Short mmCIF file of C-alpha atoms and ligand atoms in Angstrom, two decimals:
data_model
loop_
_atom_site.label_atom_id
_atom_site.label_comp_id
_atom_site.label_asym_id
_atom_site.label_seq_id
_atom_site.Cartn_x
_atom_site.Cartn_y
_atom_site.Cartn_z
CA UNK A 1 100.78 80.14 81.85
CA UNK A 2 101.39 82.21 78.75
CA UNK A 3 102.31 80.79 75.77
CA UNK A 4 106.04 82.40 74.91
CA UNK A 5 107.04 82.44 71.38
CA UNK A 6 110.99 81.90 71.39
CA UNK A 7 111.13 79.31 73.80
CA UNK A 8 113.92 77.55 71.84
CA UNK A 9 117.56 77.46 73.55
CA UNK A 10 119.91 79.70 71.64
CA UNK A 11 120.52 83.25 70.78
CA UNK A 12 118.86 84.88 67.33
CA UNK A 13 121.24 85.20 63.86
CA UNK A 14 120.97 87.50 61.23
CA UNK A 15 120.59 86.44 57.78
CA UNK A 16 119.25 87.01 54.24
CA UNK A 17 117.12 84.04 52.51
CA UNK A 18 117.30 85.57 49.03
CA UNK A 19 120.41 86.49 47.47
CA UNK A 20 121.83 86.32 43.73
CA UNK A 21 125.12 86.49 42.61
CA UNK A 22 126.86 86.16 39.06
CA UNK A 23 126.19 82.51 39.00
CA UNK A 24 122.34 84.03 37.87
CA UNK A 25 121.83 87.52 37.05
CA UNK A 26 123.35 88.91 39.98
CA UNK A 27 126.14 91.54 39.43
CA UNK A 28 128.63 89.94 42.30
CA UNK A 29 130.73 86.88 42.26
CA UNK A 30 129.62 84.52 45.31
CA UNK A 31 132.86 85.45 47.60
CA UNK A 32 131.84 89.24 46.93
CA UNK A 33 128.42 88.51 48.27
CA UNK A 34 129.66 86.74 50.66
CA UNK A 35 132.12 89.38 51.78
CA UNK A 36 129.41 92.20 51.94
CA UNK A 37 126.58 90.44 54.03
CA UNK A 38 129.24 89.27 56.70
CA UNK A 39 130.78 93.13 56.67
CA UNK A 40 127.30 94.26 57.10
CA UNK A 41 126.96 92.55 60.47
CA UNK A 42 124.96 89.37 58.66
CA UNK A 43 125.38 86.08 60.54
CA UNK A 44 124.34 84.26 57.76
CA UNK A 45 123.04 83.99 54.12
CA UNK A 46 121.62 81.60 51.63
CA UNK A 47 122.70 82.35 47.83
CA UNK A 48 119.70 81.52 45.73
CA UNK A 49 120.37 81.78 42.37
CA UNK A 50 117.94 81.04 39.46
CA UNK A 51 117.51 77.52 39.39
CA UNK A 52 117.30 77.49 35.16
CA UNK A 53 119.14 75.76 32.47
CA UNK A 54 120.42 79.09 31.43
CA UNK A 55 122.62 79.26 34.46
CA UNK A 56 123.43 75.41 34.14
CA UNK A 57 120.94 75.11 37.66
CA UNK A 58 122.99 76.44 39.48
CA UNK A 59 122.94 75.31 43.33
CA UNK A 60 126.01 77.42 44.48
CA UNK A 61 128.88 76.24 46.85
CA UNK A 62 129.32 78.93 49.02
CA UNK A 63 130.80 76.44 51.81
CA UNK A 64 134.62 77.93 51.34
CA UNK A 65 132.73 81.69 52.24
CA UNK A 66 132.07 80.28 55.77
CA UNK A 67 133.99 81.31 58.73
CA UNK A 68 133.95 81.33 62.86
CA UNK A 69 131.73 84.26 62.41
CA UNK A 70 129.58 83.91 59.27
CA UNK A 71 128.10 80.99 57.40
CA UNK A 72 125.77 79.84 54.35
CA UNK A 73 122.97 77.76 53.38
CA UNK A 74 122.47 75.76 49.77
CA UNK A 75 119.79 77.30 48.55
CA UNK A 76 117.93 77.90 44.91
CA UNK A 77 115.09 80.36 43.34
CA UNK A 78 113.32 77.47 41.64
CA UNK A 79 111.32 78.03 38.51
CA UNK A 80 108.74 75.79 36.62
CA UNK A 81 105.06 75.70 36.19
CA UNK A 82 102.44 78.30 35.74
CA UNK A 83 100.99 80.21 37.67
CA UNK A 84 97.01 80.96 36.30
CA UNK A 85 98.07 84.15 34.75
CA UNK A 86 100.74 82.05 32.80
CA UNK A 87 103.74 83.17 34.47
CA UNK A 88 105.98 81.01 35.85
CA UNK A 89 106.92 80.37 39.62
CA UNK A 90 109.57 82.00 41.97
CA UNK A 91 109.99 78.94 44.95
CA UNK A 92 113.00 79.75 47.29
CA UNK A 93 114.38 76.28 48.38
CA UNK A 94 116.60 77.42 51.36
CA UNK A 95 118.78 74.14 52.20
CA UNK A 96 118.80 72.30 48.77
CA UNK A 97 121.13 69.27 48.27
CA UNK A 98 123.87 70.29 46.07
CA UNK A 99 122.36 67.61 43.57
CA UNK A 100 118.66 68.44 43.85
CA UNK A 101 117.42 67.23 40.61
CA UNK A 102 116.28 70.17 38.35
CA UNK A 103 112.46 70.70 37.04
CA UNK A 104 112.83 70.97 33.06
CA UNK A 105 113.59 74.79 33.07
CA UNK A 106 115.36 76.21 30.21
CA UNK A 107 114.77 79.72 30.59
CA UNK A 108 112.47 81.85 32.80
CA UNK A 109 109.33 80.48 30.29
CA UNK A 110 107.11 77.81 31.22
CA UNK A 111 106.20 75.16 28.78
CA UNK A 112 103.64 72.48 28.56
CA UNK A 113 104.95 69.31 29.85
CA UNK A 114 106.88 71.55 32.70
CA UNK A 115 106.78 70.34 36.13
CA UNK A 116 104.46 72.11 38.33
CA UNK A 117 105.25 74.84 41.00
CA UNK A 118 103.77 72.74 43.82
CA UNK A 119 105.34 69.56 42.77
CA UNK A 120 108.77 71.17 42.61
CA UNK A 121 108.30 72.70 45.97
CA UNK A 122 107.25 69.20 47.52
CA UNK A 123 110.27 67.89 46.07
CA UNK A 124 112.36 70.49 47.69
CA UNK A 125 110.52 70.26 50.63
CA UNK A 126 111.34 65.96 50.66
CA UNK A 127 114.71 66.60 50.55
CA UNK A 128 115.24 68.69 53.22
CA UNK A 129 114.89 72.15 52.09
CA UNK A 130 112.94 75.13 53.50
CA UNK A 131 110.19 76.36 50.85
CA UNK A 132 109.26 79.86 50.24
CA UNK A 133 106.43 81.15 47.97
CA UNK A 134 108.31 84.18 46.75
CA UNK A 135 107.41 87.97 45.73
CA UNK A 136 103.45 87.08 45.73
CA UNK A 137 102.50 90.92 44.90
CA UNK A 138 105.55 91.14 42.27
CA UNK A 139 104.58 87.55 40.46
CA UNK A 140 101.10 89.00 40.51
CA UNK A 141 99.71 85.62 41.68
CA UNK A 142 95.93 85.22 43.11
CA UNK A 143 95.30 83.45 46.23
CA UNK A 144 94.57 80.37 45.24
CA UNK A 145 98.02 79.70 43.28
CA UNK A 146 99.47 80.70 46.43
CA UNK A 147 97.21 77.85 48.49
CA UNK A 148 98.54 75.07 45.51
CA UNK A 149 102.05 75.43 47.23
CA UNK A 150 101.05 73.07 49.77
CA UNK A 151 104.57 71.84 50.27
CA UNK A 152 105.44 75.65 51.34
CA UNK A 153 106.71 76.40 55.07
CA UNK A 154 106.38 80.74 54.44
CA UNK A 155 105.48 83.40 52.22
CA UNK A 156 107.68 85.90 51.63
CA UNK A 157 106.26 89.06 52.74
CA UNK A 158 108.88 91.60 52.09
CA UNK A 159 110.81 91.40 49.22
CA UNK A 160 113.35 94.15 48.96
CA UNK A 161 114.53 94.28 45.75
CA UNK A 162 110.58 94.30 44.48
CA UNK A 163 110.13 97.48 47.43
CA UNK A 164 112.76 99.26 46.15
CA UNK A 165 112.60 98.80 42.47
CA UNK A 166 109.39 98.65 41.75
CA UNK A 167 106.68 99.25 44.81
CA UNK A 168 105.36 95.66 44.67
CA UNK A 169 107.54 94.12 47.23
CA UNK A 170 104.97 94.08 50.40
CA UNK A 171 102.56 90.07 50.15
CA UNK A 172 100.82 90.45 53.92
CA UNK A 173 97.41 90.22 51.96
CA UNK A 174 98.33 87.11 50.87
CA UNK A 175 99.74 85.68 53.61
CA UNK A 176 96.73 86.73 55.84
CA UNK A 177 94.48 85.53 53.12
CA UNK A 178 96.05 81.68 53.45
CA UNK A 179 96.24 81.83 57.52
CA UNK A 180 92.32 82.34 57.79
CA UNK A 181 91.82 79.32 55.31
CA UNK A 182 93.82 77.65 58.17
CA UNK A 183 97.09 77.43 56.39
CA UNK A 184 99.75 77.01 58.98
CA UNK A 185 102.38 79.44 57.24
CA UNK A 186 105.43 81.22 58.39
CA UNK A 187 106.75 84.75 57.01
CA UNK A 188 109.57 85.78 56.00
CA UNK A 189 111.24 89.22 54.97
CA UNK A 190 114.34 89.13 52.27
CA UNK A 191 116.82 90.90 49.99
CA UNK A 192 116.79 89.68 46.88
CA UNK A 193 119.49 91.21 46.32
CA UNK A 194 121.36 91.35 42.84
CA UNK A 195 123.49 94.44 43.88
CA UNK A 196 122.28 96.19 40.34
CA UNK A 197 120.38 98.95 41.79
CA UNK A 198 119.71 99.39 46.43
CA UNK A 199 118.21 96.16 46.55
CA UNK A 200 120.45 94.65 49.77
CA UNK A 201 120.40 95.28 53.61
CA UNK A 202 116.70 95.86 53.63
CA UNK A 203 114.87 92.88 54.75
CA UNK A 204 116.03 90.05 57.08
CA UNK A 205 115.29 87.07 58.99
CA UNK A 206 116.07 86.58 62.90
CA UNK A 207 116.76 82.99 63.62
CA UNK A 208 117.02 81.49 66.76
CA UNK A 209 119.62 78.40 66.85
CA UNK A 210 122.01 77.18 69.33
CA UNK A 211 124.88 77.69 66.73
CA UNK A 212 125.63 79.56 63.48
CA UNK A 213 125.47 76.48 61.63
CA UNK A 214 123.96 75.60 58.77
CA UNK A 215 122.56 72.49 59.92
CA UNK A 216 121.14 74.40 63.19
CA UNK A 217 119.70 77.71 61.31
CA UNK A 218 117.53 75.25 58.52
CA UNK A 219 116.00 73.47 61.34
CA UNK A 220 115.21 76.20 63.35
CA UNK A 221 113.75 77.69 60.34
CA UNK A 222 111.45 75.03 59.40
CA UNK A 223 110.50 74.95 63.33
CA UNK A 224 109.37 78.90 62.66
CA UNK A 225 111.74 79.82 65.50
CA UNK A 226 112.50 83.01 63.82
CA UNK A 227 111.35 86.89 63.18
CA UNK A 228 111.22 89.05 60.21
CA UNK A 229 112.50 92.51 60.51
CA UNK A 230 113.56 95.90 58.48
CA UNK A 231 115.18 97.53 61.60
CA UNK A 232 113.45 96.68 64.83
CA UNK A 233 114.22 93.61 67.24
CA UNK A 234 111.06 91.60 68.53
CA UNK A 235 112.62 90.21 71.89
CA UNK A 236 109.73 87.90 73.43
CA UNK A 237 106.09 87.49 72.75
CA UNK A 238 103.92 86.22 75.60
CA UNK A 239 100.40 85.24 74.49
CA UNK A 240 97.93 85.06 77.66
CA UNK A 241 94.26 84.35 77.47
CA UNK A 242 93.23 87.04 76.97
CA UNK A 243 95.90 89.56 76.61
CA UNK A 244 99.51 89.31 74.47
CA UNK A 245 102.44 91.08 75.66
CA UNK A 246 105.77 91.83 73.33
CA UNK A 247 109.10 93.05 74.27
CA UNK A 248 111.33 94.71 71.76
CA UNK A 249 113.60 97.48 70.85
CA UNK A 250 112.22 101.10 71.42
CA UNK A 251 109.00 101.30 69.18
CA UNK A 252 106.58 103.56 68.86
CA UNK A 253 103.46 100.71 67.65
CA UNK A 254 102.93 97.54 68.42
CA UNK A 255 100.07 95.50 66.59
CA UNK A 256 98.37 92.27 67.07
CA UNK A 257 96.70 90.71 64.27
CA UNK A 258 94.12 87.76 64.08
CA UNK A 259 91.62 86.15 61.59
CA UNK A 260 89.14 88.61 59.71
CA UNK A 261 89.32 92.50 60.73
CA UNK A 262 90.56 91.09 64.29
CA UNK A 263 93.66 93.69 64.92
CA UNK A 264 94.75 94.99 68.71
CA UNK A 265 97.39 98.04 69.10
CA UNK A 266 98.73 100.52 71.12
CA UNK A 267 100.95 103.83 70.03
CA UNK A 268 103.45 105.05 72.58
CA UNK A 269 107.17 106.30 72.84
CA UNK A 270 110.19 104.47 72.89
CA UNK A 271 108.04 101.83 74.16
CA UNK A 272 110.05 98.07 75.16
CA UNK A 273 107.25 96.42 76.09
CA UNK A 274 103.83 96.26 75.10
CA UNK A 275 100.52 95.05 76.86
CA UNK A 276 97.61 94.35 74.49
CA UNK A 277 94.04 92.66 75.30
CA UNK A 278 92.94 89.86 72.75
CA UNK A 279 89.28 91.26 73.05
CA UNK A 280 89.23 92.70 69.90
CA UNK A 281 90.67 89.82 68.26
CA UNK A 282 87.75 87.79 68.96
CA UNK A 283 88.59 84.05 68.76
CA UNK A 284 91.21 84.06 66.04
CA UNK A 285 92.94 80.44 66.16
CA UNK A 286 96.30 82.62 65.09
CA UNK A 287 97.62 85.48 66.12
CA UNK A 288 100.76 87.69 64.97
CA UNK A 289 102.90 90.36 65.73
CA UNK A 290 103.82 94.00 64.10
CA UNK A 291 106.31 96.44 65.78
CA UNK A 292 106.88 99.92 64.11
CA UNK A 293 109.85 101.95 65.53
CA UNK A 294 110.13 105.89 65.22
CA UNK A 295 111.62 105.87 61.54
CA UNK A 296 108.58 103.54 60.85
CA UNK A 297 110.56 100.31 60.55
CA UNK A 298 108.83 97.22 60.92
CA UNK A 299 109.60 93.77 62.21
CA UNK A 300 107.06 90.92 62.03
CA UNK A 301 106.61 88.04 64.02
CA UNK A 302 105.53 84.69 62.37
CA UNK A 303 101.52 83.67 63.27
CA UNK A 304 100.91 81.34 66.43
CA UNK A 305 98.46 79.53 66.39
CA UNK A 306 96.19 79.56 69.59
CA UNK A 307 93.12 77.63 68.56
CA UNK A 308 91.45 75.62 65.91
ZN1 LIG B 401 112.06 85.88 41.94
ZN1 LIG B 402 115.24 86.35 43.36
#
């Protein structure tokens, strides 16, 4: 029997991980936000604002923006620590407790009795929320500040705002980099939107729940029961022993990756389905997913892992 990827009950909902509004430096009032991800077709968002004492930590309510067809998660951008070229973290806490205690973070500087990055994301992580290490390629940070956030459920691997504004918003290295040290890591793809320059509607997060809620969407998150995409729609994933097969909307790629150089694809047009042998992934203990459609728009699945 093949292993199927979105075996969870449910249908998939839209929604953006990393937002900002004018609670942080974000242009928009929350409702605005609100307003233009559910007009946008957007099932869902989380408004993460910078989590410093310049903002007064703010953990936004966005729970009056909900409605039958749209809701919101608490979330945060959290900021403490160093990273080791001295600048500090960018955590997304997706599902924070409105009274999440804050790290001592005045400003966007670290100091030297701040709380570390990893021990603010295991804190977030203890009280419920989903952890993301954010913007990897924009924060500049090396691979083995990204393996301290042990508390972290995904890297985010699209950013965006960083794509658009300044050509460092792409972190697959990264992520690859922690899955063949056997890191058990999810992926996500996200705004970051501040609506100051195009930096919304670009990257997104498929989740698969058995309601729009916001209880339903955080723990189908943390159970990885979701895709990444910039356009296309990843429908099913089969993994067999030796072959994977993927349905989706018309592509013209569809890629397999594994551990080390270990890739498997196959070109074709307005392909929906895709049948690709593992040979050439050797015995990579994860595999994931790539599909490119005709304007070159990606979606990514998150890693499965298939051996030790
Ligand atoms: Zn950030
Ligand atoms: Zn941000």
């Amino acid at each position: 029997m093949p292993t199927s990827f979105y075996t969870a009950p449910g249908k998939f909902y839209r929604g953006n991980l990393h937002t900002h509004s004018d609670r942080s430096d974000g242009v928009l009032d929350p409702q605005e936000v609100c307003q233009r991800y559910h007009a946008e077709g957007y099932d869902f968002i989380s408004l993460t604002d910078h989590f410093v004492g310049l903002y007064d930590y703010p953990i936004t309510d966005t729970s009056n923006y909900r409605d039958n067809g749209f809701t919101t998660i608490l979330g945060a951008e959290m900021h403490t620590g160093a990273m080791s070229n001295g600048l500090i973290w960018h955590l997304l806490a997706i599902g924070l407790p409105a009274d999440f205690t804050p790290p001592d973070a005045p400003n966007f500087v670290s100091h030297d009795s701040s709380e570390t990055g990893a021990s603010v994301a295991q804190r977030a992580r203890d009280a419920g929320a989903f952890v993301a290490i954010a913007h990897p390629h924009w924060s500049r940070m090396t691979e083995a500040d990204a393996h301290s956030i042990t508390a972290a459920h995904a890297v985010e691997i699209y950013n965006h705002g960083c794509a658009v504004d300044n050509d460092r918003g792409e972190s697959l290295m990264v992520l690859d980099h922690l899955l063949d040290q056997g890191n058990h890591l999810n992926l996500i793809a996200t705004d970051d939107a501040h609506f100051n320059t195009p930096d919304h509607f670009g990257g997104w997060v498929m989740v698969k729940a058995t309601e729009n809620s916001p209880e339903a969407l955080l723990a189908a998150l943390k159970a990885g029961e979701f895709y990444s995409s910039l356009g296309p729609q990843i429908d099913d994933i089969r993994v067999g022993d030796d072959y994977v097969e993927v349905d989706c909307s018309a592509c013209v790629t569809i890629i397999v990756q594994g551990r080390g150089t270990g890739t498997a694809t196959v070109h074709g047009a307005s392909m929906t389905t895709g049948h690709l042998s593992r040979e050439r992934l050797g015995s990579s203990p994860w595999l994931r997913v790539t599909v490119i459609d005709r304007a070159g728009k990606r979606a990514w699945s998150n890693p499965v892992w298939v051996g030790d």
